[in-house]
Tab-separated table of C-alpha atoms in Angstrom:
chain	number	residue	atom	x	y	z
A	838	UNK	CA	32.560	10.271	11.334
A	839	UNK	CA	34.757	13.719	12.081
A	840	UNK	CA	37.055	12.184	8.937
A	841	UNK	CA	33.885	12.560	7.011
A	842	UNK	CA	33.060	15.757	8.041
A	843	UNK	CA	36.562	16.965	7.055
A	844	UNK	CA	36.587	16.089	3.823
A	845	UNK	CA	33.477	18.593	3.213
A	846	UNK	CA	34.239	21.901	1.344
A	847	UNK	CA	34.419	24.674	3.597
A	848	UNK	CA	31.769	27.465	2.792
A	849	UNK	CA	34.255	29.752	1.392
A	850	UNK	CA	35.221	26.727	-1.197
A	851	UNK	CA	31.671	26.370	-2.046
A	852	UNK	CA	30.751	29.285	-2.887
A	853	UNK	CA	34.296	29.836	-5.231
A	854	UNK	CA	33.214	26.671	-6.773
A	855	UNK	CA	29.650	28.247	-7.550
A	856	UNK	CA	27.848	24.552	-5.878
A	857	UNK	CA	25.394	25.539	-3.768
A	858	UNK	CA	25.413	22.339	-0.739
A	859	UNK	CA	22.714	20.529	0.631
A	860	UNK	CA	22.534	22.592	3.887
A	861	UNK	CA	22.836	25.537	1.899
A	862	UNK	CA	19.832	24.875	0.019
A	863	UNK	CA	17.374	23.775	2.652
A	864	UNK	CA	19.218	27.002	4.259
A	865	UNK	CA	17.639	28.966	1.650
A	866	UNK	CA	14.043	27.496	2.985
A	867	UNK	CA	12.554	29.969	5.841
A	868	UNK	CA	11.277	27.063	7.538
A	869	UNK	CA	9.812	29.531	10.706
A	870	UNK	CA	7.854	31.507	8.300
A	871	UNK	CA	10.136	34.785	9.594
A	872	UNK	CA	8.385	38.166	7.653
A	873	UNK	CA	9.743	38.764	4.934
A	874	UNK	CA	11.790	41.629	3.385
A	875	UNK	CA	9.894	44.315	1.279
A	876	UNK	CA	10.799	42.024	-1.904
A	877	UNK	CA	8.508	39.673	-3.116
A	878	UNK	CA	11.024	38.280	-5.362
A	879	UNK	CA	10.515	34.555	-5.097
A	880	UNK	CA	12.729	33.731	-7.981
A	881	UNK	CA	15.862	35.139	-6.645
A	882	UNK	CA	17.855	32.227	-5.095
A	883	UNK	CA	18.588	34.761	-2.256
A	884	UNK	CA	15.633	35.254	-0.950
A	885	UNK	CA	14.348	32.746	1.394
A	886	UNK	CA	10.436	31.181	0.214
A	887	UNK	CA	8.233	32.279	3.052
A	888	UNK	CA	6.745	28.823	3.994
A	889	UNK	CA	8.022	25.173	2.917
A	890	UNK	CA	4.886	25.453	0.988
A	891	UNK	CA	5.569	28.294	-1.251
A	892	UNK	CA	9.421	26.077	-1.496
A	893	UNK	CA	7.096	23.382	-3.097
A	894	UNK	CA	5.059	25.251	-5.436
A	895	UNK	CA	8.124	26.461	-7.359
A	896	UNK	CA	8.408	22.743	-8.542
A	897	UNK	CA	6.764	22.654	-12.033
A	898	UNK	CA	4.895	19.122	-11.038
A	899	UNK	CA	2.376	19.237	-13.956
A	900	UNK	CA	5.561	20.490	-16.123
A	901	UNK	CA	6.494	24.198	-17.146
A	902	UNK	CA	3.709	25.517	-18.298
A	903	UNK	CA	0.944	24.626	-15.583
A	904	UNK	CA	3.469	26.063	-12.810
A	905	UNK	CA	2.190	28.417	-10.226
A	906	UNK	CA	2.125	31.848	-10.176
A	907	UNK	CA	2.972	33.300	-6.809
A	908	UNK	CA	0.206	34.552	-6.664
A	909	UNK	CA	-1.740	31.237	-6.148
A	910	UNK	CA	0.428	30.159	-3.645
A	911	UNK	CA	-2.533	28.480	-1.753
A	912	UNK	CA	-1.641	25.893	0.932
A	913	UNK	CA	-2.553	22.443	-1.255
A	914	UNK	CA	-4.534	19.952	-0.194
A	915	UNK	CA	-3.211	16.710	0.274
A	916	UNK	CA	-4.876	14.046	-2.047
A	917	UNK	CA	-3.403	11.323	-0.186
A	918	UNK	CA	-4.367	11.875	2.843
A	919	UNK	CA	-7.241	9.713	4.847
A	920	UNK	CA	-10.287	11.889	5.433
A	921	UNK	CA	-10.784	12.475	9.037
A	922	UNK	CA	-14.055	9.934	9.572
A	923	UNK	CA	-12.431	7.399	7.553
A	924	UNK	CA	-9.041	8.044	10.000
A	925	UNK	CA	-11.314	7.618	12.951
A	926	UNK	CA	-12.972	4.253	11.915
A	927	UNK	CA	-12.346	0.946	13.175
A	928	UNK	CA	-13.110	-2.854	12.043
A	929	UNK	CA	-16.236	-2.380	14.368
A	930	UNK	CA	-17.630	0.412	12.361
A	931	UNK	CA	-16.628	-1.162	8.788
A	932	UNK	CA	-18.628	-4.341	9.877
A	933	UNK	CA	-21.247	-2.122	10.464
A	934	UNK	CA	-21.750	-1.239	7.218
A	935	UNK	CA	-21.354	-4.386	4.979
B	1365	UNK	CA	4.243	-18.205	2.811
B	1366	UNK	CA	3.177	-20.941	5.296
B	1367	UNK	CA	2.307	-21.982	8.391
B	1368	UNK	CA	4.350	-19.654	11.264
B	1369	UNK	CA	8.063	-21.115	11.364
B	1370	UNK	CA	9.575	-22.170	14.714
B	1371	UNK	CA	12.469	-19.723	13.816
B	1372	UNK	CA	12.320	-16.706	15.701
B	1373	UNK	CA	13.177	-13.671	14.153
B	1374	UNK	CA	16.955	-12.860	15.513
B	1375	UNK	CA	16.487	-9.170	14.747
B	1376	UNK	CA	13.384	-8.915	15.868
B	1377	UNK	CA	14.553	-10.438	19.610
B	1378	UNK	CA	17.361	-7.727	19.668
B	1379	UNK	CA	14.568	-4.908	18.462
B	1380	UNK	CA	10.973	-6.451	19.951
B	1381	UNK	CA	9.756	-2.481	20.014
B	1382	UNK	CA	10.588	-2.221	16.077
B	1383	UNK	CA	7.919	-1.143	13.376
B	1384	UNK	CA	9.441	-0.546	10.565
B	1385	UNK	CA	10.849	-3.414	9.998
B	1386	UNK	CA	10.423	-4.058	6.395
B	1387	UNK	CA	13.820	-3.762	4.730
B	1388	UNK	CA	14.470	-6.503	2.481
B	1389	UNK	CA	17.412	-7.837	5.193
B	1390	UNK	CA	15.510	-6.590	8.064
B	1391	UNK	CA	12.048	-8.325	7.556
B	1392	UNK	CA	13.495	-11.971	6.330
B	1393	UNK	CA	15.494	-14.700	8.018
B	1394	UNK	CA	17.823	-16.698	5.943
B	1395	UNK	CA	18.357	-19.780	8.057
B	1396	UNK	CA	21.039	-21.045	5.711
B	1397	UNK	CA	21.919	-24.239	7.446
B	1398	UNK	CA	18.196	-25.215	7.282
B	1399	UNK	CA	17.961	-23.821	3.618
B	1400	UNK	CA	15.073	-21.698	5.379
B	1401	UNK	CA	13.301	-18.080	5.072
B	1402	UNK	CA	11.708	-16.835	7.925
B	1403	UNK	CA	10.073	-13.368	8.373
B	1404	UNK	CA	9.892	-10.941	11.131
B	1405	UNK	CA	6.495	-12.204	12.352
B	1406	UNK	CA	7.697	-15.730	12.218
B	1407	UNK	CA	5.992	-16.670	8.610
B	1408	UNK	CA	7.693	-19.128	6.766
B	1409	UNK	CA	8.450	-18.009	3.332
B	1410	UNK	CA	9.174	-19.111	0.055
B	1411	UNK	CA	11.072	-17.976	-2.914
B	1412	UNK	CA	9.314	-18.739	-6.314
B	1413	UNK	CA	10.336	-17.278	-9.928
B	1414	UNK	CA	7.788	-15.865	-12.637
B	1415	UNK	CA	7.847	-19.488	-14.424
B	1416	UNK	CA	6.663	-20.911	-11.226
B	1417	UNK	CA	3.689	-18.692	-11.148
B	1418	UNK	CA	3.157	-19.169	-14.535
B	1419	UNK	CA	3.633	-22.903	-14.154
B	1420	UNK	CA	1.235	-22.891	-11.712
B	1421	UNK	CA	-1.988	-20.793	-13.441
B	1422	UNK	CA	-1.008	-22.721	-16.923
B	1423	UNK	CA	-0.920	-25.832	-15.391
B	1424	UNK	CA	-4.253	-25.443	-13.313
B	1425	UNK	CA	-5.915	-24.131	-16.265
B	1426	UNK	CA	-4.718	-27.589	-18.552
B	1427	UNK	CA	-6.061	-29.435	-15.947
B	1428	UNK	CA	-9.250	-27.768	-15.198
B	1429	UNK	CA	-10.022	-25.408	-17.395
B	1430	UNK	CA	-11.773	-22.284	-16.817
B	1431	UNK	CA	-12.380	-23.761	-13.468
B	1432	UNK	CA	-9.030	-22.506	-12.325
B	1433	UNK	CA	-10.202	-19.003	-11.756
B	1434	UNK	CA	-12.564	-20.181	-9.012
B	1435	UNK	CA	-9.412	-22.788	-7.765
B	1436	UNK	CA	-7.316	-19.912	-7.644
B	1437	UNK	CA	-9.985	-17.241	-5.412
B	1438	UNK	CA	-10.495	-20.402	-2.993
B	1439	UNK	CA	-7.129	-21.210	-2.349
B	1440	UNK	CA	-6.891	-17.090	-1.800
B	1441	UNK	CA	-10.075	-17.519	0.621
B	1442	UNK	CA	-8.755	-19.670	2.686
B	1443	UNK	CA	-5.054	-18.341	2.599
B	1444	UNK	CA	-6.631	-14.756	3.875
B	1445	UNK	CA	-9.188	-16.867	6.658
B	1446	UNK	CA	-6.026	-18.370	7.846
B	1447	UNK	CA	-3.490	-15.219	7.473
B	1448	UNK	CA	-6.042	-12.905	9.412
B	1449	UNK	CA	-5.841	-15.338	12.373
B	1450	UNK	CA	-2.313	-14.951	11.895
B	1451	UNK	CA	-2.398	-10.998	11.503
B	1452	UNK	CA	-4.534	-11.108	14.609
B	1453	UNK	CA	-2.054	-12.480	16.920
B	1454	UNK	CA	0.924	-10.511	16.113
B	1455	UNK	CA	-0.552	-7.134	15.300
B	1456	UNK	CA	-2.159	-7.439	18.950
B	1457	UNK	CA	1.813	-9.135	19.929
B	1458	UNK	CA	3.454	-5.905	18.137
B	1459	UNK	CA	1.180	-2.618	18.850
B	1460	UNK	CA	-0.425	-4.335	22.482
B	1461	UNK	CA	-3.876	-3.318	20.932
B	1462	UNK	CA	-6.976	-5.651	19.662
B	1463	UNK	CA	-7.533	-5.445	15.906
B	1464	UNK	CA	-11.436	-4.638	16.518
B	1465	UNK	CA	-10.100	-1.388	18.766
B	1466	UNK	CA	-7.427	0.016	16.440
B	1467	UNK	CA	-7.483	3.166	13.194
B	1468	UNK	CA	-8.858	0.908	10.806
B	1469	UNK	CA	-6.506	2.320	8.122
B	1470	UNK	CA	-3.303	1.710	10.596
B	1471	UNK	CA	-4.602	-1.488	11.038
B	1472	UNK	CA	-4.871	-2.402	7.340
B	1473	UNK	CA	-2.165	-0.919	6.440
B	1474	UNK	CA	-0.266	-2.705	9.308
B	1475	UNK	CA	-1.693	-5.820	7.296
B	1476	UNK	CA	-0.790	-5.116	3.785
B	1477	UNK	CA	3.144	-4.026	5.159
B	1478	UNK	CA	4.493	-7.859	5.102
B	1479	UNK	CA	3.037	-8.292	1.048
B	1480	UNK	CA	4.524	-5.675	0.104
B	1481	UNK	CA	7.741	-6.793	1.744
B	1482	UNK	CA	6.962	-10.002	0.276
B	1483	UNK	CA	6.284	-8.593	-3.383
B	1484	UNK	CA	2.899	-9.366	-3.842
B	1485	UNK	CA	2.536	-5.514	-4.598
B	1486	UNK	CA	1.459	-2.085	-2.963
B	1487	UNK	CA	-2.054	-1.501	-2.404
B	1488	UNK	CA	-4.704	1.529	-1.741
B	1489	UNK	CA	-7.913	1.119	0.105
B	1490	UNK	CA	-10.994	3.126	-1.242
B	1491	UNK	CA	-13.539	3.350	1.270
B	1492	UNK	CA	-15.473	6.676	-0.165
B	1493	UNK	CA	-18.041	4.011	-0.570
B	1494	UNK	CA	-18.220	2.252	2.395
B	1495	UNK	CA	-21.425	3.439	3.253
B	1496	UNK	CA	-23.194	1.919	0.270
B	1497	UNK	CA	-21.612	-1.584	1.441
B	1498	UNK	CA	-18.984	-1.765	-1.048
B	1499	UNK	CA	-15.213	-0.828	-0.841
B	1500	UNK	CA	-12.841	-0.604	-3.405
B	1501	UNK	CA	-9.023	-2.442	-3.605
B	1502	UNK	CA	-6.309	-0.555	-5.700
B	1503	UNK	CA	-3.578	-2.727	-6.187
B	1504	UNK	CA	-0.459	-1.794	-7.905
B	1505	UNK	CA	2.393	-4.196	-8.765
B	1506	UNK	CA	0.188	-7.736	-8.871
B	1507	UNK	CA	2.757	-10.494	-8.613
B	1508	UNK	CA	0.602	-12.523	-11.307
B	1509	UNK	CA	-0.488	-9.857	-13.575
B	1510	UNK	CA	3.046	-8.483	-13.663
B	1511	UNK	CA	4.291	-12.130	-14.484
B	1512	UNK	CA	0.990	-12.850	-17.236
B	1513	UNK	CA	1.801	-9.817	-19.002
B	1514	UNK	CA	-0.906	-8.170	-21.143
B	1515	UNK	CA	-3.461	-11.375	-21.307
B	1516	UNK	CA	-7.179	-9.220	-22.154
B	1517	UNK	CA	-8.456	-10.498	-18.976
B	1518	UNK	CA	-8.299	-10.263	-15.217
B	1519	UNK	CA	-5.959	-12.689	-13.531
B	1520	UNK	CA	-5.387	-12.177	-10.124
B	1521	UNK	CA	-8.012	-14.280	-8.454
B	1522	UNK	CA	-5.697	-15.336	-5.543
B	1523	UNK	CA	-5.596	-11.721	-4.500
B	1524	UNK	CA	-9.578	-11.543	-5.220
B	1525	UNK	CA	-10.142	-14.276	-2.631
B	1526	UNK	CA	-7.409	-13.260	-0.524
B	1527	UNK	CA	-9.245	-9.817	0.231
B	1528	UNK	CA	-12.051	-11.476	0.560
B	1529	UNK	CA	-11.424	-14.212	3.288
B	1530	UNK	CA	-9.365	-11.805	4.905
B	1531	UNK	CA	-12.128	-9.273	4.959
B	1532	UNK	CA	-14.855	-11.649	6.261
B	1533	UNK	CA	-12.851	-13.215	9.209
B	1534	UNK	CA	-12.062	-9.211	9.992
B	1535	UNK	CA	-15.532	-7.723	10.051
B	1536	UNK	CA	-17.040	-11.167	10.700
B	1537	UNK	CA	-19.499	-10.916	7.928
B	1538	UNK	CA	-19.706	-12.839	4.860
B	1539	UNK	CA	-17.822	-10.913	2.082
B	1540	UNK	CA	-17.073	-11.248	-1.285
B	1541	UNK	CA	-14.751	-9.795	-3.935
B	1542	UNK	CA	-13.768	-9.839	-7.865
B	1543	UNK	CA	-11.322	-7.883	-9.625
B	1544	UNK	CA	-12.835	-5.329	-11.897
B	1545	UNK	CA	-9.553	-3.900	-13.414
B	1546	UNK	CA	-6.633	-5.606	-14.074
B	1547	UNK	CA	-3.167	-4.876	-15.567
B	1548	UNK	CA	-3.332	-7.900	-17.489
B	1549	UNK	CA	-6.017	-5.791	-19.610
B	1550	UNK	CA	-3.709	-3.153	-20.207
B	1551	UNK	CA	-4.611	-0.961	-17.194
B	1552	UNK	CA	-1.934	0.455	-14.927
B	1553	UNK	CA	-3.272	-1.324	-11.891
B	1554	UNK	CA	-5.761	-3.668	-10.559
B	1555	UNK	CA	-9.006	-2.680	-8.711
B	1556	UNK	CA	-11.148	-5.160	-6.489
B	1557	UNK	CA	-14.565	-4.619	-5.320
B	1558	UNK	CA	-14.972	-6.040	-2.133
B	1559	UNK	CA	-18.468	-6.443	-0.619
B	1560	UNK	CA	-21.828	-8.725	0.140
B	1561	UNK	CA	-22.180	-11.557	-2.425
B	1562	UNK	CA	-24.942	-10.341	-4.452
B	1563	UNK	CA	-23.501	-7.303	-5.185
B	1564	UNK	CA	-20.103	-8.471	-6.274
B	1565	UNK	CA	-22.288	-11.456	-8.416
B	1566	UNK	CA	-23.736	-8.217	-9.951
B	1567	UNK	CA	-20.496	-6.572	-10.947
B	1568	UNK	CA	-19.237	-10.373	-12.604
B	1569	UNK	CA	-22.770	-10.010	-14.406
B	1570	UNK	CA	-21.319	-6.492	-15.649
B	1571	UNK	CA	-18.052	-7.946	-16.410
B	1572	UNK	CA	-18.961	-10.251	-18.793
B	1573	UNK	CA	-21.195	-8.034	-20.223
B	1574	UNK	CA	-18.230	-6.081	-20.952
B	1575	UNK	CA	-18.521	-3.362	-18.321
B	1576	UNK	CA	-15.655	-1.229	-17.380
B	1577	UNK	CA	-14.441	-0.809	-14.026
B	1578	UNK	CA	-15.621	2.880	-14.507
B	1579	UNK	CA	-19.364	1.878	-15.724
B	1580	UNK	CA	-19.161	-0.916	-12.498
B	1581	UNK	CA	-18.709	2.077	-10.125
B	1582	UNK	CA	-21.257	4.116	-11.885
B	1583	UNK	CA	-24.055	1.083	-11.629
B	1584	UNK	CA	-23.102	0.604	-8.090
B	1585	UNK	CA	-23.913	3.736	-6.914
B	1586	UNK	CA	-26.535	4.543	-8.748
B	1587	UNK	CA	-27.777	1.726	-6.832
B	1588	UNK	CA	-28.302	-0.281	-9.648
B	1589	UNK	CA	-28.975	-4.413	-9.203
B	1590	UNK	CA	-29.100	-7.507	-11.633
């Protein structure tokens, strides 16, 4: 294990080589939601996104053109995720109903 | 998969507090020297190719005919009557909880885990409908539709049945299902309806009137009857 962690490129090596690392990148995340600086520049890779969220809605998931606009940076709901009266149901309740 | 195998689970002695347990080497046993699978809940288990389950529906359907669809749901009736006995005594083994007190979703997800392990496919439950008395199945990855290929009909029947005797040992009422969408028509996935008899004998009706799965769920709850 400390092998493998001695072959990684220092940070000095990384940044000569231009390759941003793993940590580095999830670095660049401001996963405690810290205020921000005065810049609202979201596209500059040196300015941490505010929440995970706004991370996230960089991604062009519908492709380029239906991307977000930081200004619609609006927590998303999650499609996949079980309504709270179905997520409180059991095999009693489902019987119930057929 | 059969009958629970006298083969305990080696892994799952070492790790009797595991859940997720469903790595390919993780969830099966090879006992080699018995020429043996065994899975983590002590299933015995099979290995079978695509010809096999081809073999099998083409061969059923030389020797009975169209009769083979309703061959095929029984045999899936009783295989989910006997697996939800089965599911009953090792999800209550595993999570220390009775099926009728646990999340319904945990629980049937907890039950779909081992086929998906197995490769009869992932699944989504749909139960936006639930209070009309009718559920609906999402099934992606069908072991036999994937094998039949593009056939203009449904095909899975053994899954059709399966839901449906698991379902009706579950919530000890009698319950019924058909398969509405298939990927064997073309679609991307297969959909079951799952609920009382006379409603899912009004969807066949639909079917073979040449009702969509869409149009089905539009009749449905609308209310709409044969």
């Amino acid at each position: 294990m400390t092998a493998m962690i001695g072959l990684l490129p220092s940070e000095s090596e990384t940044r000569r080589l231009d390759v941003i690392s793993v940590g580095e990148f999830f670095g660049e995340i401001n996963w405690f939601g810290k205020p921000l600086s005065e810049t609202d520049d979201f596209d500059s890779p040196d300015v941490p996104y505010e929440t995970v969220g706004h991370f996230f809605a960089t991604f062009p998931w519908h492709g380029p053109a239906l991307n977000s606009a930081p200004a619609s940076w609006d927590i998303a709901e999650d499609d996949e995720s079980v309504p709270v009266e179905t997520d409180t149901l059991t095999l009693e309740d489902l019987s119930a109903l057929f | 998969m059969d009958i629970p195998s006298a083969h305990s689970h080696r892994l799952r002695q070492q790790y009797p507090q595991r859940h997720n347990h469903y790595k390919f080497s993780d969830f099966f046993q090879f006992n080699t020297s018995e020429g043996t699978i065994s899975d983590w809940n002590g299933s015995r288990n099979i290995l079978t190719s695509e010809d096999f389950i081809i073999g099998l529906l083409e061969g059923l359907e030389e020797e009975v005919g169209a009769a083979s669809a309703a061959v095929m749901y029984s045999i899936g009736l009783e295989w989910g009557k006997q697996d939800s006995l089965f599911f009953d005594q090792w999800f209550e083994r595993e999570y220390k909880v009775s099926p009728q007190q646990a999340n319904l979703m945990f629980l049937l997800e907890t039950w779909w885990w081992p086929f998906t392990a197995q490769g009869w496919g992932r699944w989504e439950i749909d139960m936006a409908d639930r209070t009309q008395g009718f559920m609906f199945i999402n099934l992606f990855d069908s072991a036999v539709a994937r094998t039949l290929g593009d056939v203009g009909k449904p095909v899975c029947y053994l899954y059709a049945g399966l839901y449906a005797g698991f379902f009706t040992e579950m919530v000890r009422k009698q319950l019924s299902c058909i398969e509405i969408q298939c990927y064997s028509m073309g679609e991307t996935y297969c959909k079951f309806l799952l609920g009382a008899r006379e409603r899912i004998d009004a969807a066949a009706f639909w079917l073979n009137e040449g009702a969509t799965a869409s149009d089905i769920e539009k009749r449905l709850r609308s209310g709409d009857s044969v």
